[in-house]
Structure formats: C-alpha cells, structure tokens
Amino acid sequence: MCRGKIRMFAFGTIDDATNYTMTSHLFRIGKICMVSVLLIGFTLCMAQHHPRAEFNFRNDNDLYLFNKQDQYYTNGIFFSIRKTADSTKLAAAEANRIWGITIGQKMYNAYTANIHYIEEVDRPITAYLFLAASFDRYFESEQFVSVTAEIGTIGQRALGEQFQESIHKAFRLYDIAGWQYQLKDALGIDAAARYGGLLYRNPASWFDVSGHVEATLGFNHTGFSVAPSFRFGRINPLHQSVYTSSRLQARNSPMARELFLYYRPRLHFVGYDATLQGGMFLRDKGPVTHTPARWVWYNQVGVMYAKQALSLHLQYIFYTKEVPGMFFRHRYGSVGMGYRF
C-alpha cells in the first residue's frame, strides 16, 4: 500500500518537475557541438603532421533520449588525454601502445532529481569524481589488453549537488532537491584489467564479432563483466579502430575512414559498488544505502565515425535495475568526440 502511494506521488512529481523547455536545452547543446566541430575542422585543415596525442570528450545524459527523464545515472562528463609510446619500444607482435589520463564525474539521482521525502530515494544519491591512468596495448593478431588505476570519491567532495544545480540554473530547468540524502564522503582506489580480441570477420570486411572480459578490484568498485561486440559497416582492424580507441598510432600507419553501427550486450557481476552501498570502511555510510543486484544486463547500440584526426560517436544504453527495489529500469544517451594532434 505504501509503495503504491509512493509510485503515485512519484509520477506526479515527474510531470511537475520536468515541465521545462527541453527543446531549448538541446538546442543550446547543439550549438555548442556545432561550434566545437567547426573549430576542430579548422584545426584539422591546418595540421599535417603525424598525430602523437589525442583529446577525448564524452557526455552521458538521459535528456538525449527526449523522454523528459532525469533519473538514476543522470549525467556523466569525461575528459581524457592519450599519448602514444615510442614506436621503437614496441614488441615484434605489438601494433600499438597508448598511455592515457582521464578525469570525470558521474552523477546519480533517485528516480527524479526533485526528491522531498527520504522514502522516495529508491537509488542512493551521490556523485563520483575520479582521476584515472590507463595503459593500452594492441597486437597485430587484433588482441588487446588494458590496465587502469583509478582514485575516486563519492559524497559531497564529488561536487554533485553544485554541478547539477549550476546546470539546471544555466539552462533554466526545474529546481533540484534531495541532495541532503546523499551518501557520505568516501575516498577509494580501484584497479581494472581488460582483455579482448577478434572472434570473426567476414571476407568482405563489413561485419565482425569481437569480445572482451574485464575485472575491477578496489574500494569503490569490484566486479567482473563479459561482453561480445558486433560491428556493421566500414570497419578497421581492432588495433586501428575508433571502437577500441586505437586510431592514435605509435607507428606512422595509414588510417582508413570508419563509419559503422555496433551492438554490444554486457553481463556484469557486481561485487561492491560504493555509489550504491556507500564507503566500504564507513560506519555511517549515509541516510540511504542499498544492496545492489548482483547481476546487471546492459545493452548498448551506437554509431561511430572517424576520419583523419576527428572521431565522433553517438550511443544508446539501457540496462536492468541496479537495485531490486528501484521503481524503473534505466536508459540514457551518450555523445563523444575525439581529436588527434
């Protein structure tokens, strides 16, 4: 009976809270993207040397789905710089080697960003602010391996409330509420390793199947996932593809244009998730924590384009509930851009 009342209140809140001009919001985002593309295009025309570094930007947001949704994993913003290794240091079977640094923030709401009662918090509220360093190796056999070290924090130090409030004010969105229920501050370190490779490619080279496994161990995140991938279109080998973030080349290898669709299902086992359970070593983790669903199924579909120094991607992700008691499943869109120089 109580859950029914909460659901009725929830739907009413969503209708009121999301009564804003989404078209205006997306129009502003579109203008920013257009200016960015024009600036990168101008720089591309001026640059003639072999790229040795790469800048990447990505933004995840459920507003990209045009469904007036502002819930759960509601926003992610990431900036990274990657650099090739010295080609003389590559092993005989090694096609490429890249170092990278990423700074990012992920933001998590309950079913809405306008929460007034603690009973409405069906998914813990927090942001996750992190800095990561990665090392990627790609082989002529189209296998690849990556290791990542990451330090991150949840809670007030992750600046979720400040960032979300500034975004809503800048785009004249509804007033946010509920951050008084966010998780307590907790700092943690994680390490991750990923291994994958090509499984099949058709003779005409317009379709292939690859796969990877990934394991993470740490104080913020511990888990394991396995994911096959299917690409359709104009595709490059995995050691020269935007799909594996390997168009930046240690050797001065010629790079063909890419334009393809892809689908990647992923099964993820959750051992520990600080954004759901709070800091691992805290006694007082926050006003609301939840035990995660141990198995989460993700589906990701998207399109990628890459030519010379520029890469673009657009993707759609939907997945099962992170917490068994969440009101809804979740889905969001993602846009990204890369430039090699």
CSV table of C-alpha atoms in Angstrom, one decimal:
chain,number,residue,atom,x,y,z
A,1,MET,CA,0.0,0.0,0.0
A,2,CYS,CA,2.8,2.3,0.9
A,3,ARG,CA,4.7,1.5,-2.3
A,4,GLY,CA,1.6,2.3,-4.3
A,5,LYS,CA,1.3,5.7,-2.7
A,6,ILE,CA,5.0,6.4,-3.4
A,7,ARG,CA,4.6,5.5,-7.0
A,8,MET,CA,1.5,7.7,-7.5
A,9,PHE,CA,3.4,10.6,-5.9
A,10,ALA,CA,6.5,9.8,-8.0
A,11,PHE,CA,4.6,10.1,-11.3
A,12,GLY,CA,3.0,13.3,-10.2
A,13,THR,CA,6.4,14.7,-9.3
A,14,ILE,CA,7.9,13.7,-12.6
A,15,ASP,CA,5.1,15.5,-14.5
A,16,ASP,CA,5.6,18.7,-12.5
A,17,ALA,CA,9.4,18.7,-12.2
A,18,THR,CA,10.0,18.0,-15.9
A,19,ASN,CA,7.8,20.7,-17.2
A,20,TYR,CA,10.6,22.7,-18.8
A,21,THR,CA,11.7,23.6,-22.3
A,22,MET,CA,13.8,20.6,-23.3
A,23,THR,CA,14.0,21.8,-26.8
A,24,SER,CA,15.7,25.0,-25.7
A,25,HIS,CA,18.2,22.9,-23.6
A,26,LEU,CA,19.0,20.6,-26.5
A,27,PHE,CA,19.3,23.5,-29.0
A,28,ARG,CA,22.0,25.1,-26.8
A,29,ILE,CA,23.8,21.7,-26.6
A,30,GLY,CA,23.6,21.5,-30.4
A,31,LYS,CA,25.1,25.0,-30.8
A,32,ILE,CA,28.0,24.1,-28.6
A,33,CYS,CA,28.6,20.9,-30.5
A,34,MET,CA,28.5,22.7,-33.9
A,35,VAL,CA,31.0,25.3,-32.7
A,36,SER,CA,33.3,22.5,-31.4
A,37,VAL,CA,33.1,20.6,-34.7
A,38,LEU,CA,33.9,23.8,-36.7
A,39,LEU,CA,36.9,24.6,-34.6
A,40,ILE,CA,38.2,21.1,-34.8
A,41,GLY,CA,37.6,21.1,-38.6
A,42,PHE,CA,39.6,24.3,-38.9
A,43,THR,CA,42.5,22.9,-36.8
A,44,LEU,CA,42.3,19.6,-38.9
A,45,CYS,CA,42.9,21.6,-42.1
A,46,MET,CA,45.9,23.2,-40.6
A,47,ALA,CA,47.5,20.1,-39.1
A,48,GLN,CA,49.6,17.9,-41.5
A,49,HIS,CA,51.9,16.1,-39.1
A,50,HIS,CA,51.6,12.6,-37.7
A,51,PRO,CA,49.4,12.7,-34.6
A,52,ARG,CA,51.1,11.7,-31.4
A,53,ALA,CA,48.4,12.7,-28.9
A,54,GLU,CA,44.6,12.6,-28.6
A,55,PHE,CA,42.0,14.6,-26.7
A,56,ASN,CA,38.6,13.0,-26.0
A,57,PHE,CA,35.4,14.3,-24.6
A,58,ARG,CA,32.2,12.3,-23.7
A,59,ASN,CA,28.9,13.3,-22.1
A,60,ASP,CA,26.3,10.8,-20.9
A,61,ASN,CA,22.8,12.1,-20.2
A,62,ASP,CA,19.3,10.7,-20.2
A,63,LEU,CA,18.0,14.0,-21.7
A,64,TYR,CA,19.4,12.9,-25.0
A,65,LEU,CA,16.6,10.4,-25.3
A,66,PHE,CA,13.9,13.2,-25.4
A,67,ASN,CA,11.9,11.5,-22.8
A,68,LYS,CA,11.8,14.1,-20.0
A,69,GLN,CA,13.9,11.8,-17.8
A,70,ASP,CA,16.3,12.9,-15.1
A,71,GLN,CA,17.0,9.9,-13.0
A,72,TYR,CA,19.5,7.3,-11.7
A,73,TYR,CA,22.7,7.7,-13.7
A,74,THR,CA,21.6,11.0,-15.0
A,75,ASN,CA,24.9,12.6,-16.2
A,76,GLY,CA,28.5,11.8,-16.8
A,77,ILE,CA,31.2,14.0,-18.2
A,78,PHE,CA,34.7,12.9,-19.1
A,79,PHE,CA,37.9,14.5,-20.4
A,80,SER,CA,40.9,12.5,-21.4
A,81,ILE,CA,44.4,13.0,-22.9
A,82,ARG,CA,46.1,10.0,-24.5
A,83,LYS,CA,49.6,9.7,-26.0
A,84,THR,CA,51.4,7.1,-28.0
A,85,ALA,CA,54.5,5.3,-26.8
A,86,ASP,CA,57.8,5.4,-28.7
A,87,SER,CA,57.4,3.1,-31.7
A,88,THR,CA,61.0,1.7,-31.2
A,89,LYS,CA,59.9,0.2,-27.9
A,90,LEU,CA,57.1,-1.9,-29.3
A,91,ALA,CA,57.4,-5.7,-29.3
A,92,ALA,CA,57.6,-7.5,-32.6
A,93,ALA,CA,53.9,-8.7,-32.3
A,94,GLU,CA,52.7,-5.4,-30.9
A,95,ALA,CA,50.9,-3.0,-33.2
A,96,ASN,CA,50.3,-0.1,-30.9
A,97,ARG,CA,50.7,1.2,-27.3
A,98,ILE,CA,49.0,4.2,-25.7
A,99,TRP,CA,49.1,5.9,-22.3
A,100,GLY,CA,46.1,7.9,-21.0
A,101,ILE,CA,44.8,10.1,-18.2
A,102,THR,CA,41.1,10.7,-17.7
A,103,ILE,CA,39.2,13.0,-15.3
A,104,GLY,CA,35.5,12.6,-14.9
A,105,GLN,CA,32.4,12.8,-12.9
A,106,LYS,CA,29.3,10.6,-12.8
A,107,MET,CA,26.1,11.8,-11.2
A,108,TYR,CA,23.4,9.6,-9.6
A,109,ASN,CA,19.9,10.6,-8.6
A,110,ALA,CA,16.9,8.6,-7.3
A,111,TYR,CA,14.0,8.2,-9.8
A,112,THR,CA,14.0,12.0,-10.1
A,113,ALA,CA,16.2,15.0,-9.1
A,114,ASN,CA,13.3,16.5,-7.2
A,115,ILE,CA,13.2,14.5,-4.0
A,116,HIS,CA,11.4,15.8,-0.9
A,117,TYR,CA,11.0,12.6,1.3
A,118,ILE,CA,13.6,10.0,2.2
A,119,GLU,CA,11.1,7.3,1.3
A,120,GLU,CA,11.4,8.3,-2.4
A,121,VAL,CA,15.1,7.5,-2.6
A,122,ASP,CA,14.9,4.2,-4.5
A,123,ARG,CA,18.6,4.6,-5.6
A,124,PRO,CA,21.2,6.3,-3.4
A,125,ILE,CA,22.0,9.9,-4.4
A,126,THR,CA,25.7,10.7,-5.0
A,127,ALA,CA,28.3,11.8,-7.5
A,128,TYR,CA,31.5,10.0,-8.2
A,129,LEU,CA,34.5,12.2,-9.1
A,130,PHE,CA,37.6,10.4,-10.3
A,131,LEU,CA,41.1,10.5,-11.9
A,132,ALA,CA,42.3,7.5,-13.8
A,133,ALA,CA,45.5,6.5,-15.6
A,134,SER,CA,45.5,3.8,-18.3
A,135,PHE,CA,47.9,1.7,-20.3
A,136,ASP,CA,46.7,0.0,-23.5
A,137,ARG,CA,48.5,-2.4,-25.8
A,138,TYR,CA,47.2,-3.6,-29.2
A,139,PHE,CA,48.6,-6.6,-31.1
A,140,GLU,CA,48.8,-7.5,-34.8
A,141,SER,CA,46.6,-10.5,-34.0
A,142,GLU,CA,43.9,-8.0,-33.1
A,143,GLN,CA,44.0,-8.8,-29.4
A,144,PHE,CA,44.2,-6.0,-26.9
A,145,VAL,CA,44.9,-5.6,-23.2
A,146,SER,CA,44.4,-2.6,-20.9
A,147,VAL,CA,45.1,-1.9,-17.3
A,148,THR,CA,43.8,1.1,-15.4
A,149,ALA,CA,44.4,2.6,-11.9
A,150,GLU,CA,41.8,5.0,-10.6
A,151,ILE,CA,41.3,7.1,-7.5
A,152,GLY,CA,37.8,8.5,-6.8
A,153,THR,CA,35.4,9.9,-4.2
A,154,ILE,CA,31.7,9.8,-3.5
A,155,GLY,CA,29.8,12.2,-1.3
A,156,GLN,CA,29.9,16.0,-1.0
A,157,ARG,CA,33.5,16.0,-2.2
A,158,ALA,CA,32.4,14.7,-5.6
A,159,LEU,CA,30.6,18.1,-6.1
A,160,GLY,CA,27.4,16.5,-7.5
A,161,GLU,CA,25.0,19.0,-5.9
A,162,GLN,CA,26.9,22.0,-7.0
A,163,PHE,CA,27.4,20.8,-10.6
A,164,GLN,CA,23.7,19.7,-11.0
A,165,GLU,CA,22.4,23.0,-9.6
A,166,SER,CA,24.6,25.1,-11.9
A,167,ILE,CA,23.5,23.1,-14.9
A,168,HIS,CA,19.8,23.5,-14.0
A,169,LYS,CA,20.2,27.2,-13.4
A,170,ALA,CA,22.2,27.7,-16.6
A,171,PHE,CA,19.5,26.0,-18.8
A,172,ARG,CA,16.6,27.2,-16.7
A,173,LEU,CA,15.5,23.8,-15.7
A,174,TYR,CA,13.5,22.9,-12.6
A,175,ASP,CA,14.8,23.3,-9.0
A,176,ILE,CA,16.6,20.3,-7.7
A,177,ALA,CA,16.0,18.8,-4.3
A,178,GLY,CA,17.1,15.7,-2.4
A,179,TRP,CA,20.9,16.1,-2.0
A,180,GLN,CA,20.5,16.2,1.8
A,181,TYR,CA,20.1,12.4,1.5
A,182,GLN,CA,23.3,11.8,-0.4
A,183,LEU,CA,26.0,9.3,0.6
A,184,LYS,CA,28.8,10.3,3.0
A,185,ASP,CA,32.3,11.2,1.7
A,186,ALA,CA,34.5,8.2,1.0
A,187,LEU,CA,37.8,8.0,-1.0
A,188,GLY,CA,38.9,4.8,-2.7
A,189,ILE,CA,41.3,3.3,-5.1
A,190,ASP,CA,40.5,0.8,-7.8
A,191,ALA,CA,42.5,-1.3,-10.4
A,192,ALA,CA,41.0,-2.8,-13.5
A,193,ALA,CA,42.2,-5.0,-16.3
A,194,ARG,CA,40.6,-5.8,-19.7
A,195,TYR,CA,41.4,-8.3,-22.3
A,196,GLY,CA,39.8,-8.9,-25.7
A,197,GLY,CA,40.2,-9.7,-29.3
A,198,LEU,CA,38.7,-10.5,-32.7
A,199,LEU,CA,36.5,-13.6,-32.9
A,200,TYR,CA,35.2,-13.5,-36.5
A,201,ARG,CA,35.3,-11.2,-39.6
A,202,ASN,CA,33.5,-11.8,-42.9
A,203,PRO,CA,35.6,-11.9,-46.1
A,204,ALA,CA,34.2,-8.6,-47.3
A,205,SER,CA,35.3,-7.0,-44.0
A,206,TRP,CA,32.0,-5.1,-43.4
A,207,PHE,CA,31.0,-7.3,-40.3
A,208,ASP,CA,32.9,-8.7,-37.4
A,209,VAL,CA,32.5,-10.1,-33.9
A,210,SER,CA,34.8,-9.4,-31.1
A,211,GLY,CA,34.7,-9.8,-27.3
A,212,HIS,CA,36.3,-8.8,-24.1
A,213,VAL,CA,36.3,-9.6,-20.4
A,214,GLU,CA,37.0,-7.0,-17.7
A,215,ALA,CA,37.7,-7.3,-14.0
A,216,THR,CA,37.8,-4.5,-11.4
A,217,LEU,CA,39.0,-4.7,-7.8
A,218,GLY,CA,39.0,-1.9,-5.3
A,219,PHE,CA,37.3,0.1,-2.6
A,220,ASN,CA,34.8,1.9,-4.9
A,221,HIS,CA,34.1,-0.8,-7.4
A,222,THR,CA,34.6,-4.5,-7.5
A,223,GLY,CA,33.1,-6.6,-10.3
A,224,PHE,CA,33.5,-8.7,-13.4
A,225,SER,CA,31.9,-8.4,-16.9
A,226,VAL,CA,31.9,-10.1,-20.2
A,227,ALA,CA,30.8,-8.6,-23.5
A,228,PRO,CA,30.6,-9.6,-27.1
A,229,SER,CA,30.5,-6.9,-29.8
A,230,PHE,CA,29.1,-6.8,-33.3
A,231,ARG,CA,30.1,-4.2,-35.9
A,232,PHE,CA,28.4,-3.5,-39.2
A,233,GLY,CA,29.8,-1.1,-41.9
A,234,ARG,CA,33.1,0.4,-42.8
A,235,ILE,CA,35.4,-1.0,-40.1
A,236,ASN,CA,39.1,-1.1,-39.5
A,237,PRO,CA,41.2,-3.8,-37.7
A,238,LEU,CA,40.8,-3.6,-33.9
A,239,HIS,CA,44.3,-2.2,-33.5
A,240,GLN,CA,43.4,0.8,-35.8
A,241,SER,CA,39.8,1.5,-34.8
A,242,VAL,CA,37.8,4.2,-33.1
A,243,TYR,CA,35.9,1.4,-31.5
A,244,THR,CA,38.9,0.3,-29.4
A,245,SER,CA,40.2,3.9,-29.1
A,246,SER,CA,43.3,2.9,-31.2
A,247,ARG,CA,43.3,5.2,-34.2
A,248,LEU,CA,46.1,7.1,-32.5
A,249,GLN,CA,49.1,5.2,-33.8
A,250,ALA,CA,52.6,4.7,-32.3
A,251,ARG,CA,53.8,3.9,-35.8
A,252,ASN,CA,53.0,6.1,-38.8
A,253,SER,CA,50.4,3.7,-40.1
A,254,PRO,CA,47.9,4.8,-42.8
A,255,MET,CA,44.4,5.1,-41.3
A,256,ALA,CA,41.2,4.4,-43.4
A,257,ARG,CA,37.9,6.2,-42.7
A,258,GLU,CA,35.4,4.4,-40.5
A,259,LEU,CA,31.6,4.6,-40.3
A,260,PHE,CA,29.8,1.7,-38.6
A,261,LEU,CA,26.9,0.6,-36.4
A,262,TYR,CA,27.6,-1.6,-33.4
A,263,TYR,CA,25.7,-3.6,-30.8
A,264,ARG,CA,27.3,-4.7,-27.5
A,265,PRO,CA,25.4,-6.7,-24.8
A,266,ARG,CA,27.2,-7.0,-21.5
A,267,LEU,CA,26.7,-9.1,-18.4
A,268,HIS,CA,28.1,-7.5,-15.3
A,269,PHE,CA,28.6,-9.1,-11.9
A,270,VAL,CA,28.6,-6.5,-9.0
A,271,GLY,CA,30.8,-7.4,-6.0
A,272,TYR,CA,30.8,-3.9,-4.5
A,273,ASP,CA,29.6,-0.5,-5.7
A,274,ALA,CA,30.2,2.5,-3.4
A,275,THR,CA,27.6,4.6,-5.3
A,276,LEU,CA,25.0,2.1,-4.0
A,277,GLN,CA,26.5,0.8,-0.8
A,278,GLY,CA,28.5,3.8,0.5
A,279,GLY,CA,32.1,3.9,1.5
A,280,MET,CA,33.4,0.4,2.2
A,281,PHE,CA,35.0,1.3,5.6
A,282,LEU,CA,32.5,3.8,6.9
A,283,ARG,CA,30.1,3.0,9.8
A,284,ASP,CA,27.8,5.9,8.8
A,285,LYS,CA,27.6,5.5,5.1
A,286,GLY,CA,24.7,7.9,4.6
A,287,PRO,CA,20.9,8.1,5.2
A,288,VAL,CA,20.1,5.7,2.3
A,289,THR,CA,22.1,2.8,1.0
A,290,HIS,CA,21.0,-0.3,-1.0
A,291,THR,CA,22.3,-3.7,-1.6
A,292,PRO,CA,22.9,-4.0,-5.4
A,293,ALA,CA,21.5,-6.5,-7.8
A,294,ARG,CA,24.4,-8.9,-8.2
A,295,TRP,CA,23.9,-9.4,-12.0
A,296,VAL,CA,23.1,-6.4,-14.3
A,297,TRP,CA,22.5,-6.8,-18.0
A,298,TYR,CA,23.4,-3.9,-20.3
A,299,ASN,CA,22.6,-3.3,-24.0
A,300,GLN,CA,24.5,-0.7,-26.0
A,301,VAL,CA,23.8,0.3,-29.6
A,302,GLY,CA,25.5,3.1,-31.4
A,303,VAL,CA,27.2,4.6,-34.4
A,304,MET,CA,30.8,5.7,-34.8
A,305,TYR,CA,32.6,7.8,-37.4
A,306,ALA,CA,36.3,8.6,-37.8
A,307,LYS,CA,38.3,10.3,-40.5
A,308,GLN,CA,41.9,11.6,-40.2
A,309,ALA,CA,42.1,13.4,-36.9
A,310,LEU,CA,38.4,13.5,-36.0
A,311,SER,CA,36.2,10.9,-34.3
A,312,LEU,CA,32.5,11.1,-33.4
A,313,HIS,CA,30.2,8.7,-31.7
A,314,LEU,CA,26.6,8.5,-30.6
A,315,GLN,CA,25.2,5.7,-28.5
A,316,TYR,CA,22.2,4.5,-26.6
A,317,ILE,CA,22.5,2.3,-23.4
A,318,PHE,CA,19.7,0.6,-21.5
A,319,TYR,CA,20.1,-1.9,-18.6
A,320,THR,CA,18.3,-3.8,-15.9
A,321,LYS,CA,17.8,-2.5,-12.4
A,322,GLU,CA,20.9,-1.8,-10.3
A,323,VAL,CA,18.8,-2.3,-7.1
A,324,PRO,CA,15.9,-4.8,-7.0
A,325,GLY,CA,13.6,-2.2,-5.4
A,326,MET,CA,14.2,0.6,-7.9
A,327,PHE,CA,11.0,1.9,-9.5
A,328,PHE,CA,12.2,1.8,-13.1
A,329,ARG,CA,14.8,0.3,-15.4
A,330,HIS,CA,17.2,2.9,-16.8
A,331,ARG,CA,18.4,4.2,-20.1
A,332,TYR,CA,20.4,7.1,-21.4
A,333,GLY,CA,22.2,8.5,-24.4
A,334,SER,CA,25.9,9.4,-24.9
A,335,VAL,CA,27.8,11.6,-27.3
A,336,GLY,CA,31.5,11.8,-27.7
A,337,MET,CA,34.3,13.4,-29.8
A,338,GLY,CA,38.0,12.8,-30.2
A,339,TYR,CA,40.7,14.8,-31.9
A,340,ARG,CA,44.2,13.6,-32.6
A,341,PHE,CA,47.1,16.1,-32.9
